[in-house]
């Protein structure tokens, strides 16, 4: 599946008709990585925002002048942008489809540019996958070769850690990817990405109900009076639970619990924040909750870690409790995300059969699934 076909699939559009011969399509796909390395440059200098704010086609020189005026106004002694770097970056962004190239030296915002500016989480996501993700991918084969192709990777012993080991930074090489990002001051950006990701289709209650899941019954107190309504494990800044609370205003902050192990998050207004690291010896502290939710958490974990986390939740569940696992389907649309999870965290996307196997190992049963 080509890059354009995957994008069309993500957006629910008809796949574009193939126009390039096989060799050209191959070259277009495999020469992308270096181009992605320029995405952080575009974001650092606010090039997407500048094109949107200018509102009409602009030369690289005009973009550079606007950018440097902003830098001078901030008065933080920041390095300025050169016209040559702006020109190359805008040209490359146009090749990626992130901006429009009007002629040889004229660029403008397109729909993707405007989306990235209107939804800042998308730019933070772009930074993550073109910083940590690109680096991990570059060292994947070297890691395999030097370890006699030992596979799968452990969560804190993957290609990213190996890259830092080869660069002579053992303190980073020994850390999980999230800890590396925290050390480098990158975790706040990642948390901002997780709030909105690249795009969202409705609120959490709207999404699960559109798939046919009976969230009303799952949250009802009938089977579990006095219990917590919902525990969102790895719930970041609490956006999922706040969306639930907006639809179910009878649920109090004490009934909606975010469990996090993230130094950048110290409060979540409107819900209850609890620190919990499943890797420590402590069991799941909230017992008998009506719903335990794991949204895009398990695909970050190797199989054994996913089993360990689910076992702890399983032991805490009451007869009426449910676990809601929200992950991407393992199909051709999400092959790049699958590769990213492997390289960054030792995780993976999983098929329905793989989920049933994990459920069987943790004393759970799959009672609902949607593609």
mmCIF file of C-alpha atoms in Angstrom:
data_model
loop_
_atom_site.group_PDB
_atom_site.id
_atom_site.type_symbol
_atom_site.label_atom_id
_atom_site.label_comp_id
_atom_site.label_asym_id
_atom_site.label_seq_id
_atom_site.Cartn_x
_atom_site.Cartn_y
_atom_site.Cartn_z
ATOM 1 C CA UNK A 1 0.000 0.000 0.000
ATOM 2 C CA UNK A 2 1.514 3.334 -1.062
ATOM 3 C CA UNK A 3 1.858 6.403 1.162
ATOM 4 C CA UNK A 4 -0.940 8.207 -0.695
ATOM 5 C CA UNK A 5 -3.181 5.165 -0.448
ATOM 6 C CA UNK A 6 -2.589 4.945 3.323
ATOM 7 C CA UNK A 7 -3.394 8.645 3.740
ATOM 8 C CA UNK A 8 -6.582 8.231 1.723
ATOM 9 C CA UNK A 9 -7.542 5.231 3.851
ATOM 10 C CA UNK A 10 -6.939 7.156 7.096
ATOM 11 C CA UNK A 11 -9.219 9.946 5.873
ATOM 12 C CA UNK A 12 -11.891 7.589 4.570
ATOM 13 C CA UNK A 13 -11.342 8.674 0.966
ATOM 14 C CA UNK A 14 -11.191 6.649 -2.210
ATOM 15 C CA UNK A 15 -7.668 5.495 -2.950
ATOM 16 C CA UNK A 16 -5.891 7.598 -5.589
ATOM 17 C CA UNK A 17 -5.401 5.853 -8.893
ATOM 18 C CA UNK A 18 -1.802 4.680 -9.378
ATOM 19 C CA UNK A 19 -0.020 6.879 -11.899
ATOM 20 C CA UNK A 20 3.692 6.156 -11.411
ATOM 21 C CA UNK A 21 5.534 3.146 -12.863
ATOM 22 C CA UNK A 22 6.927 0.686 -10.286
ATOM 23 C CA UNK A 23 10.463 2.064 -10.277
ATOM 24 C CA UNK A 24 9.302 5.636 -9.768
ATOM 25 C CA UNK A 25 6.917 4.578 -7.003
ATOM 26 C CA UNK A 26 9.755 2.679 -5.329
ATOM 27 C CA UNK A 27 12.074 5.676 -5.469
ATOM 28 C CA UNK A 28 9.381 8.031 -4.164
ATOM 29 C CA UNK A 29 8.752 5.787 -1.161
ATOM 30 C CA UNK A 30 12.325 4.958 -0.214
ATOM 31 C CA UNK A 31 13.854 8.430 -0.539
ATOM 32 C CA UNK A 32 11.435 9.968 1.993
ATOM 33 C CA UNK A 33 13.440 9.543 5.265
ATOM 34 C CA UNK A 34 15.875 12.420 4.692
ATOM 35 C CA UNK A 35 12.956 14.678 3.785
ATOM 36 C CA UNK A 36 11.306 13.866 7.103
ATOM 37 C CA UNK A 37 14.422 15.148 8.838
ATOM 38 C CA UNK A 38 13.468 18.660 7.693
ATOM 39 C CA UNK A 39 10.039 18.546 9.380
ATOM 40 C CA UNK A 40 11.447 19.565 12.801
ATOM 41 C CA UNK A 41 13.174 22.490 11.058
ATOM 42 C CA UNK A 42 9.851 23.699 9.638
ATOM 43 C CA UNK A 43 8.196 23.377 13.043
ATOM 44 C CA UNK A 44 11.053 25.021 14.956
ATOM 45 C CA UNK A 45 10.857 28.128 12.766
ATOM 46 C CA UNK A 46 7.014 28.165 12.647
ATOM 47 C CA UNK A 47 7.012 27.917 8.853
ATOM 48 C CA UNK A 48 3.549 26.341 8.705
ATOM 49 C CA UNK A 49 2.073 29.054 10.912
ATOM 50 C CA UNK A 50 3.821 31.775 8.910
ATOM 51 C CA UNK A 51 2.378 30.541 5.606
ATOM 52 C CA UNK A 52 -1.106 30.432 7.108
ATOM 53 C CA UNK A 53 -0.767 33.877 8.678
ATOM 54 C CA UNK A 54 0.531 35.450 5.456
ATOM 55 C CA UNK A 55 -2.608 34.253 3.698
ATOM 56 C CA UNK A 56 -1.160 34.352 0.178
ATOM 57 C CA UNK A 57 1.744 32.808 -1.740
ATOM 58 C CA UNK A 58 5.111 33.938 -0.413
ATOM 59 C CA UNK A 59 8.734 33.585 -1.429
ATOM 60 C CA UNK A 60 11.298 31.923 0.807
ATOM 61 C CA UNK A 61 12.785 35.377 1.403
ATOM 62 C CA UNK A 62 9.415 36.728 2.577
ATOM 63 C CA UNK A 63 8.940 33.752 4.894
ATOM 64 C CA UNK A 64 12.477 34.238 6.240
ATOM 65 C CA UNK A 65 11.907 37.937 6.895
ATOM 66 C CA UNK A 66 8.655 37.194 8.738
ATOM 67 C CA UNK A 67 10.272 34.424 10.767
ATOM 68 C CA UNK A 68 13.263 36.522 11.807
ATOM 69 C CA UNK A 69 11.022 39.440 12.765
ATOM 70 C CA UNK A 70 9.229 37.095 15.175
ATOM 71 C CA UNK A 71 12.543 35.847 16.558
ATOM 72 C CA UNK A 72 13.776 39.402 17.166
ATOM 73 C CA UNK A 73 10.474 40.344 18.827
ATOM 74 C CA UNK A 74 10.856 37.468 21.299
ATOM 75 C CA UNK A 75 14.307 38.830 22.249
ATOM 76 C CA UNK A 76 15.575 35.456 23.473
ATOM 77 C CA UNK A 77 18.895 35.497 21.604
ATOM 78 C CA UNK A 78 17.681 32.721 19.272
ATOM 79 C CA UNK A 79 19.508 31.825 16.051
ATOM 80 C CA UNK A 80 17.829 33.323 12.999
ATOM 81 C CA UNK A 81 16.679 31.469 9.887
ATOM 82 C CA UNK A 82 18.702 31.755 6.688
ATOM 83 C CA UNK A 83 16.928 32.196 3.366
ATOM 84 C CA UNK A 84 18.735 29.142 1.963
ATOM 85 C CA UNK A 85 17.518 26.896 4.792
ATOM 86 C CA UNK A 86 13.994 28.305 4.491
ATOM 87 C CA UNK A 87 13.990 27.722 0.730
ATOM 88 C CA UNK A 88 15.162 24.121 0.985
ATOM 89 C CA UNK A 89 12.821 23.333 3.869
ATOM 90 C CA UNK A 90 9.748 24.780 2.131
ATOM 91 C CA UNK A 91 10.628 22.967 -1.098
ATOM 92 C CA UNK A 92 10.961 19.675 0.776
ATOM 93 C CA UNK A 93 7.734 20.267 2.736
ATOM 94 C CA UNK A 94 5.983 20.802 -0.598
ATOM 95 C CA UNK A 95 7.350 17.476 -1.787
ATOM 96 C CA UNK A 96 5.870 15.829 1.301
ATOM 97 C CA UNK A 97 2.530 17.507 0.592
ATOM 98 C CA UNK A 98 2.622 19.586 3.782
ATOM 99 C CA UNK A 99 2.629 22.936 1.921
ATOM 100 C CA UNK A 100 1.865 24.014 -1.643
ATOM 101 C CA UNK A 101 4.564 25.060 -4.112
ATOM 102 C CA UNK A 102 3.087 27.639 -6.477
ATOM 103 C CA UNK A 103 6.191 28.116 -8.622
ATOM 104 C CA UNK A 104 9.971 27.875 -8.241
ATOM 105 C CA UNK A 105 10.129 30.249 -5.269
ATOM 106 C CA UNK A 106 6.562 30.703 -4.097
ATOM 107 C CA UNK A 107 4.817 28.688 -1.409
ATOM 108 C CA UNK A 108 1.420 28.785 0.243
ATOM 109 C CA UNK A 109 -0.565 26.953 2.883
ATOM 110 C CA UNK A 110 -2.704 24.032 1.769
ATOM 111 C CA UNK A 111 -5.339 22.051 3.679
ATOM 112 C CA UNK A 112 -2.711 20.034 5.563
ATOM 113 C CA UNK A 113 -0.773 23.171 6.525
ATOM 114 C CA UNK A 114 -3.950 24.756 7.876
ATOM 115 C CA UNK A 115 -4.852 21.570 9.753
ATOM 116 C CA UNK A 116 -1.445 21.471 11.445
ATOM 117 C CA UNK A 117 -1.810 25.084 12.577
ATOM 118 C CA UNK A 118 -5.428 24.704 13.704
ATOM 119 C CA UNK A 119 -4.582 21.485 15.580
ATOM 120 C CA UNK A 120 -1.210 22.070 17.291
ATOM 121 C CA UNK A 121 -1.126 18.493 18.612
ATOM 122 C CA UNK A 122 -0.493 17.386 15.015
ATOM 123 C CA UNK A 123 2.761 19.355 14.906
ATOM 124 C CA UNK A 124 3.855 17.833 18.216
ATOM 125 C CA UNK A 125 3.122 14.399 16.730
ATOM 126 C CA UNK A 126 5.126 15.281 13.652
ATOM 127 C CA UNK A 127 8.036 16.207 15.922
ATOM 128 C CA UNK A 128 7.841 12.892 17.772
ATOM 129 C CA UNK A 129 7.878 10.690 14.695
ATOM 130 C CA UNK A 130 10.528 12.736 12.872
ATOM 131 C CA UNK A 131 12.770 13.029 15.930
ATOM 132 C CA UNK A 132 12.634 9.891 18.089
ATOM 133 C CA UNK A 133 10.924 7.822 15.388
ATOM 134 C CA UNK A 134 13.305 8.698 12.577
ATOM 135 C CA UNK A 135 16.341 8.107 14.770
ATOM 136 C CA UNK A 136 15.068 4.717 15.949
ATOM 137 C CA UNK A 137 14.333 3.617 12.403
ATOM 138 C CA UNK A 138 17.811 4.605 11.251
ATOM 139 C CA UNK A 139 19.456 2.313 13.820
ATOM 140 C CA UNK A 140 17.045 -0.635 13.599
ATOM 141 C CA UNK A 141 19.123 -2.740 11.198
ATOM 142 C CA UNK A 142 22.374 -1.943 13.032
ATOM 143 C CA UNK A 143 20.796 -3.065 16.310
ATOM 144 C CA UNK A 144 19.652 -6.328 14.711
ATOM 145 C CA UNK A 145 23.000 -7.013 13.046
ATOM 146 C CA UNK A 146 25.016 -6.399 16.203
ATOM 147 C CA UNK A 147 22.763 -8.657 18.307
ATOM 148 C CA UNK A 148 22.601 -11.566 15.844
ATOM 149 C CA UNK A 149 19.058 -10.513 14.947
ATOM 150 C CA UNK A 150 17.662 -10.997 18.452
ATOM 151 C CA UNK A 151 13.983 -10.079 18.210
ATOM 152 C CA UNK A 152 11.541 -8.809 19.389
ATOM 153 C CA UNK A 153 13.021 -5.832 21.224
ATOM 154 C CA UNK A 154 12.563 -5.148 24.927
ATOM 155 C CA UNK A 155 10.831 -1.907 25.851
ATOM 156 C CA UNK A 156 14.026 -0.122 26.968
ATOM 157 C CA UNK A 157 16.513 -1.953 24.748
ATOM 158 C CA UNK A 158 15.523 -1.102 21.211
ATOM 159 C CA UNK A 159 17.037 0.751 18.262
ATOM 160 C CA UNK A 160 16.711 4.184 19.908
ATOM 161 C CA UNK A 161 18.633 3.064 22.987
ATOM 162 C CA UNK A 162 21.215 1.393 20.758
ATOM 163 C CA UNK A 163 21.690 4.644 18.849
ATOM 164 C CA UNK A 164 22.600 6.458 22.054
ATOM 165 C CA UNK A 165 24.895 3.614 23.065
ATOM 166 C CA UNK A 166 26.817 3.921 19.800
ATOM 167 C CA UNK A 167 26.972 7.696 20.233
ATOM 168 C CA UNK A 168 28.634 7.291 23.624
ATOM 169 C CA UNK A 169 25.680 8.365 25.774
ATOM 170 C CA UNK A 170 25.198 5.363 28.113
ATOM 171 C CA UNK A 171 22.925 7.274 30.503
ATOM 172 C CA UNK A 172 20.346 7.666 27.714
ATOM 173 C CA UNK A 173 20.996 4.191 26.311
ATOM 174 C CA UNK A 174 19.786 2.697 29.611
ATOM 175 C CA UNK A 175 16.461 4.554 29.622
ATOM 176 C CA UNK A 176 12.999 3.911 28.225
ATOM 177 C CA UNK A 177 12.063 6.132 25.291
ATOM 178 C CA UNK A 178 9.713 8.192 27.476
ATOM 179 C CA UNK A 179 12.496 8.741 30.011
ATOM 180 C CA UNK A 180 14.853 9.792 27.225
ATOM 181 C CA UNK A 181 12.295 12.343 26.062
ATOM 182 C CA UNK A 182 11.851 13.592 29.624
ATOM 183 C CA UNK A 183 15.617 13.984 30.059
ATOM 184 C CA UNK A 184 15.801 15.946 26.811
ATOM 185 C CA UNK A 185 12.853 18.191 27.658
ATOM 186 C CA UNK A 186 10.677 16.573 25.000
ATOM 187 C CA UNK A 187 7.958 15.017 27.182
ATOM 188 C CA UNK A 188 5.729 18.093 27.360
ATOM 189 C CA UNK A 189 5.588 18.118 23.560
ATOM 190 C CA UNK A 190 4.654 14.425 23.530
ATOM 191 C CA UNK A 191 1.889 15.014 26.078
ATOM 192 C CA UNK A 192 0.512 17.793 23.888
ATOM 193 C CA UNK A 193 0.491 15.382 20.948
ATOM 194 C CA UNK A 194 -1.504 12.847 22.934
ATOM 195 C CA UNK A 195 -4.259 15.381 23.693
ATOM 196 C CA UNK A 196 -5.464 15.627 20.084
ATOM 197 C CA UNK A 197 -3.047 13.415 18.132
ATOM 198 C CA UNK A 198 -3.046 14.018 14.369
ATOM 199 C CA UNK A 199 -6.822 14.243 14.120
ATOM 200 C CA UNK A 200 -9.948 13.274 16.023
ATOM 201 C CA UNK A 201 -13.354 12.044 14.945
ATOM 202 C CA UNK A 202 -15.737 13.156 17.673
ATOM 203 C CA UNK A 203 -15.443 12.645 21.418
ATOM 204 C CA UNK A 204 -14.580 9.352 23.082
ATOM 205 C CA UNK A 205 -18.242 8.541 23.935
ATOM 206 C CA UNK A 206 -19.262 9.363 20.359
ATOM 207 C CA UNK A 207 -16.544 7.157 18.889
ATOM 208 C CA UNK A 208 -17.251 4.065 20.985
ATOM 209 C CA UNK A 209 -21.012 4.397 20.563
ATOM 210 C CA UNK A 210 -20.602 4.733 16.787
ATOM 211 C CA UNK A 211 -18.871 1.342 16.877
ATOM 212 C CA UNK A 212 -21.886 -0.176 18.612
ATOM 213 C CA UNK A 213 -20.508 -0.322 22.148
ATOM 214 C CA UNK A 214 -23.029 0.192 24.969
ATOM 215 C CA UNK A 215 -21.116 2.672 27.113
ATOM 216 C CA UNK A 216 -24.263 3.556 29.076
ATOM 217 C CA UNK A 217 -24.547 0.027 30.442
ATOM 218 C CA UNK A 218 -20.825 -0.262 31.113
ATOM 219 C CA UNK A 219 -20.873 2.881 33.261
ATOM 220 C CA UNK A 220 -24.158 2.084 35.028
ATOM 221 C CA UNK A 221 -23.917 1.432 38.779
ATOM 222 C CA UNK A 222 -26.297 -1.561 38.725
ATOM 223 C CA UNK A 223 -23.644 -4.240 38.967
ATOM 224 C CA UNK A 224 -21.060 -2.299 40.949
ATOM 225 C CA UNK A 225 -22.588 0.352 43.255
ATOM 226 C CA UNK A 226 -20.097 2.573 45.044
ATOM 227 C CA UNK A 227 -17.253 1.755 42.681
ATOM 228 C CA UNK A 228 -15.181 4.107 40.563
ATOM 229 C CA UNK A 229 -16.934 4.721 37.270
ATOM 230 C CA UNK A 230 -13.879 4.789 35.020
ATOM 231 C CA UNK A 231 -10.130 4.458 35.432
ATOM 232 C CA UNK A 232 -8.142 5.703 32.442
ATOM 233 C CA UNK A 233 -4.702 4.112 32.644
ATOM 234 C CA UNK A 234 -2.035 6.240 30.995
ATOM 235 C CA UNK A 235 -4.703 8.880 30.460
ATOM 236 C CA UNK A 236 -2.347 11.825 30.115
ATOM 237 C CA UNK A 237 -4.021 15.149 30.773
ATOM 238 C CA UNK A 238 -7.445 13.570 31.302
ATOM 239 C CA UNK A 239 -9.060 14.562 28.018
ATOM 240 C CA UNK A 240 -10.810 11.188 27.604
ATOM 241 C CA UNK A 241 -12.412 11.315 31.049
ATOM 242 C CA UNK A 242 -13.396 14.954 30.627
ATOM 243 C CA UNK A 243 -15.219 13.978 27.430
ATOM 244 C CA UNK A 244 -16.963 11.202 29.374
ATOM 245 C CA UNK A 245 -17.894 13.631 32.139
ATOM 246 C CA UNK A 246 -19.417 16.046 29.621
ATOM 247 C CA UNK A 247 -21.805 13.320 28.439
ATOM 248 C CA UNK A 248 -22.399 11.843 31.911
ATOM 249 C CA UNK A 249 -22.458 14.933 34.184
ATOM 250 C CA UNK A 250 -23.717 12.840 37.113
ATOM 251 C CA UNK A 251 -20.230 11.316 37.396
ATOM 252 C CA UNK A 252 -18.106 13.155 39.945
ATOM 253 C CA UNK A 253 -14.381 13.849 39.802
ATOM 254 C CA UNK A 254 -13.785 11.160 42.439
ATOM 255 C CA UNK A 255 -15.426 8.566 40.169
ATOM 256 C CA UNK A 256 -13.214 9.435 37.187
ATOM 257 C CA UNK A 257 -9.575 8.539 37.768
ATOM 258 C CA UNK A 258 -6.544 9.152 35.579
ATOM 259 C CA UNK A 259 -3.625 6.879 36.394
ATOM 260 C CA UNK A 260 -0.317 8.251 35.160
ATOM 261 C CA UNK A 261 3.401 7.856 35.714
ATOM 262 C CA UNK A 262 4.564 11.027 34.034
ATOM 263 C CA UNK A 263 6.610 13.721 35.729
ATOM 264 C CA UNK A 264 5.213 16.396 33.406
ATOM 265 C CA UNK A 265 1.644 15.839 34.643
ATOM 266 C CA UNK A 266 0.986 16.864 38.237
ATOM 267 C CA UNK A 267 -2.710 17.798 38.142
ATOM 268 C CA UNK A 268 -5.767 17.148 35.994
ATOM 269 C CA UNK A 269 -8.565 19.615 36.822
ATOM 270 C CA UNK A 270 -12.019 18.015 36.857
ATOM 271 C CA UNK A 271 -10.921 14.436 37.500
ATOM 272 C CA UNK A 272 -8.840 12.586 40.074
ATOM 273 C CA UNK A 273 -5.151 12.058 39.288
ATOM 274 C CA UNK A 274 -3.370 9.039 40.730
ATOM 275 C CA UNK A 275 0.235 7.978 40.206
ATOM 276 C CA UNK A 276 0.621 4.314 39.310
ATOM 277 C CA UNK A 277 3.401 2.460 37.533
ATOM 278 C CA UNK A 278 2.307 -1.055 36.635
ATOM 279 C CA UNK A 279 5.949 -2.183 36.456
ATOM 280 C CA UNK A 280 6.392 -1.700 40.168
ATOM 281 C CA UNK A 281 5.347 -4.413 42.615
ATOM 282 C CA UNK A 282 2.117 -2.668 43.603
ATOM 283 C CA UNK A 283 -1.153 -4.112 42.359
ATOM 284 C CA UNK A 284 -3.831 -2.057 40.590
ATOM 285 C CA UNK A 285 -4.974 0.188 43.478
ATOM 286 C CA UNK A 286 -8.518 0.824 42.196
ATOM 287 C CA UNK A 287 -10.501 -2.348 42.662
ATOM 288 C CA UNK A 288 -13.886 -3.068 41.145
ATOM 289 C CA UNK A 289 -14.106 -0.069 38.817
ATOM 290 C CA UNK A 290 -16.909 -0.275 36.313
ATOM 291 C CA UNK A 291 -14.608 0.497 33.375
ATOM 292 C CA UNK A 292 -10.820 0.398 33.015
ATOM 293 C CA UNK A 293 -9.759 2.111 29.793
ATOM 294 C CA UNK A 294 -6.500 1.724 27.888
ATOM 295 C CA UNK A 295 -6.445 4.050 24.898
ATOM 296 C CA UNK A 296 -3.371 3.559 22.694
ATOM 297 C CA UNK A 297 -1.381 2.233 25.649
ATOM 298 C CA UNK A 298 -0.903 -1.454 24.911
ATOM 299 C CA UNK A 299 0.508 -0.897 21.423
ATOM 300 C CA UNK A 300 3.455 0.785 23.182
ATOM 301 C CA UNK A 301 4.200 -2.408 25.105
ATOM 302 C CA UNK A 302 5.939 -5.676 24.233
ATOM 303 C CA UNK A 303 3.685 -8.715 24.579
ATOM 304 C CA UNK A 304 4.960 -9.755 28.017
ATOM 305 C CA UNK A 305 4.526 -6.236 29.378
ATOM 306 C CA UNK A 306 1.012 -6.015 27.947
ATOM 307 C CA UNK A 307 0.173 -9.319 29.630
ATOM 308 C CA UNK A 308 1.630 -8.118 32.953
ATOM 309 C CA UNK A 309 -0.439 -4.925 32.896
ATOM 310 C CA UNK A 310 -3.662 -6.711 31.966
ATOM 311 C CA UNK A 311 -3.091 -9.344 34.651
ATOM 312 C CA UNK A 312 -2.925 -6.622 37.307
ATOM 313 C CA UNK A 313 -6.146 -5.077 36.028
ATOM 314 C CA UNK A 314 -7.824 -8.470 35.772
ATOM 315 C CA UNK A 315 -7.084 -9.222 39.428
ATOM 316 C CA UNK A 316 -8.666 -5.909 40.461
ATOM 317 C CA UNK A 317 -11.861 -6.351 38.456
ATOM 318 C CA UNK A 318 -15.269 -7.117 39.959
ATOM 319 C CA UNK A 319 -17.758 -9.388 38.138
ATOM 320 C CA UNK A 320 -19.348 -6.396 36.397
ATOM 321 C CA UNK A 321 -16.107 -4.645 35.469
ATOM 322 C CA UNK A 322 -15.020 -4.100 31.883
ATOM 323 C CA UNK A 323 -11.726 -3.244 30.195
ATOM 324 C CA UNK A 324 -11.992 -0.987 27.151
ATOM 325 C CA UNK A 325 -8.930 -1.381 24.923
ATOM 326 C CA UNK A 326 -8.773 1.182 22.139
ATOM 327 C CA UNK A 327 -6.107 0.413 19.554
ATOM 328 C CA UNK A 328 -5.655 0.658 15.814
ATOM 329 C CA UNK A 329 -6.534 -2.302 13.641
ATOM 330 C CA UNK A 330 -3.609 -4.325 12.365
ATOM 331 C CA UNK A 331 -4.194 -3.701 8.679
ATOM 332 C CA UNK A 332 -2.258 -2.114 5.823
ATOM 333 C CA UNK A 333 -3.352 1.388 6.832
ATOM 334 C CA UNK A 334 -1.295 1.211 10.024
ATOM 335 C CA UNK A 335 1.904 -0.533 8.935
ATOM 336 C CA UNK A 336 3.974 2.613 9.564
ATOM 337 C CA UNK A 337 2.545 2.969 13.060
ATOM 338 C CA UNK A 338 3.286 -0.717 13.707
ATOM 339 C CA UNK A 339 6.913 -0.140 12.677
ATOM 340 C CA UNK A 340 7.125 2.949 14.895
ATOM 341 C CA UNK A 341 5.837 1.094 17.952
ATOM 342 C CA UNK A 342 8.398 -1.677 17.391
ATOM 343 C CA UNK A 343 11.349 0.680 16.916
ATOM 344 C CA UNK A 344 10.462 3.113 19.702
ATOM 345 C CA UNK A 345 8.988 0.925 22.429
ATOM 346 C CA UNK A 346 9.239 -2.743 21.481
ATOM 347 C CA UNK A 347 5.454 -2.629 21.070
ATOM 348 C CA UNK A 348 3.215 -3.442 18.127
ATOM 349 C CA UNK A 349 -0.267 -3.276 16.682
ATOM 350 C CA UNK A 350 -2.172 -6.536 17.191
ATOM 351 C CA UNK A 351 -4.671 -8.613 15.254
ATOM 352 C CA UNK A 352 -7.964 -9.878 16.733
ATOM 353 C CA UNK A 353 -6.386 -13.309 17.156
ATOM 354 C CA UNK A 354 -3.408 -11.834 19.012
ATOM 355 C CA UNK A 355 -5.791 -9.968 21.339
ATOM 356 C CA UNK A 356 -7.677 -13.185 22.069
ATOM 357 C CA UNK A 357 -4.401 -14.938 22.890
ATOM 358 C CA UNK A 358 -3.437 -12.148 25.301
ATOM 359 C CA UNK A 359 -6.897 -12.233 26.865
ATOM 360 C CA UNK A 360 -6.547 -15.961 27.436
ATOM 361 C CA UNK A 361 -3.222 -15.460 29.208
ATOM 362 C CA UNK A 362 -4.678 -12.853 31.559
ATOM 363 C CA UNK A 363 -7.930 -14.513 32.586
ATOM 364 C CA UNK A 364 -9.999 -12.226 30.385
ATOM 365 C CA UNK A 365 -12.479 -12.792 27.591
ATOM 366 C CA UNK A 366 -13.096 -10.642 24.515
ATOM 367 C CA UNK A 367 -16.815 -9.774 24.568
ATOM 368 C CA UNK A 368 -16.867 -6.963 22.003
ATOM 369 C CA UNK A 369 -14.648 -5.953 19.124
ATOM 370 C CA UNK A 370 -14.949 -3.438 16.315
ATOM 371 C CA UNK A 371 -12.688 -2.799 13.358
#
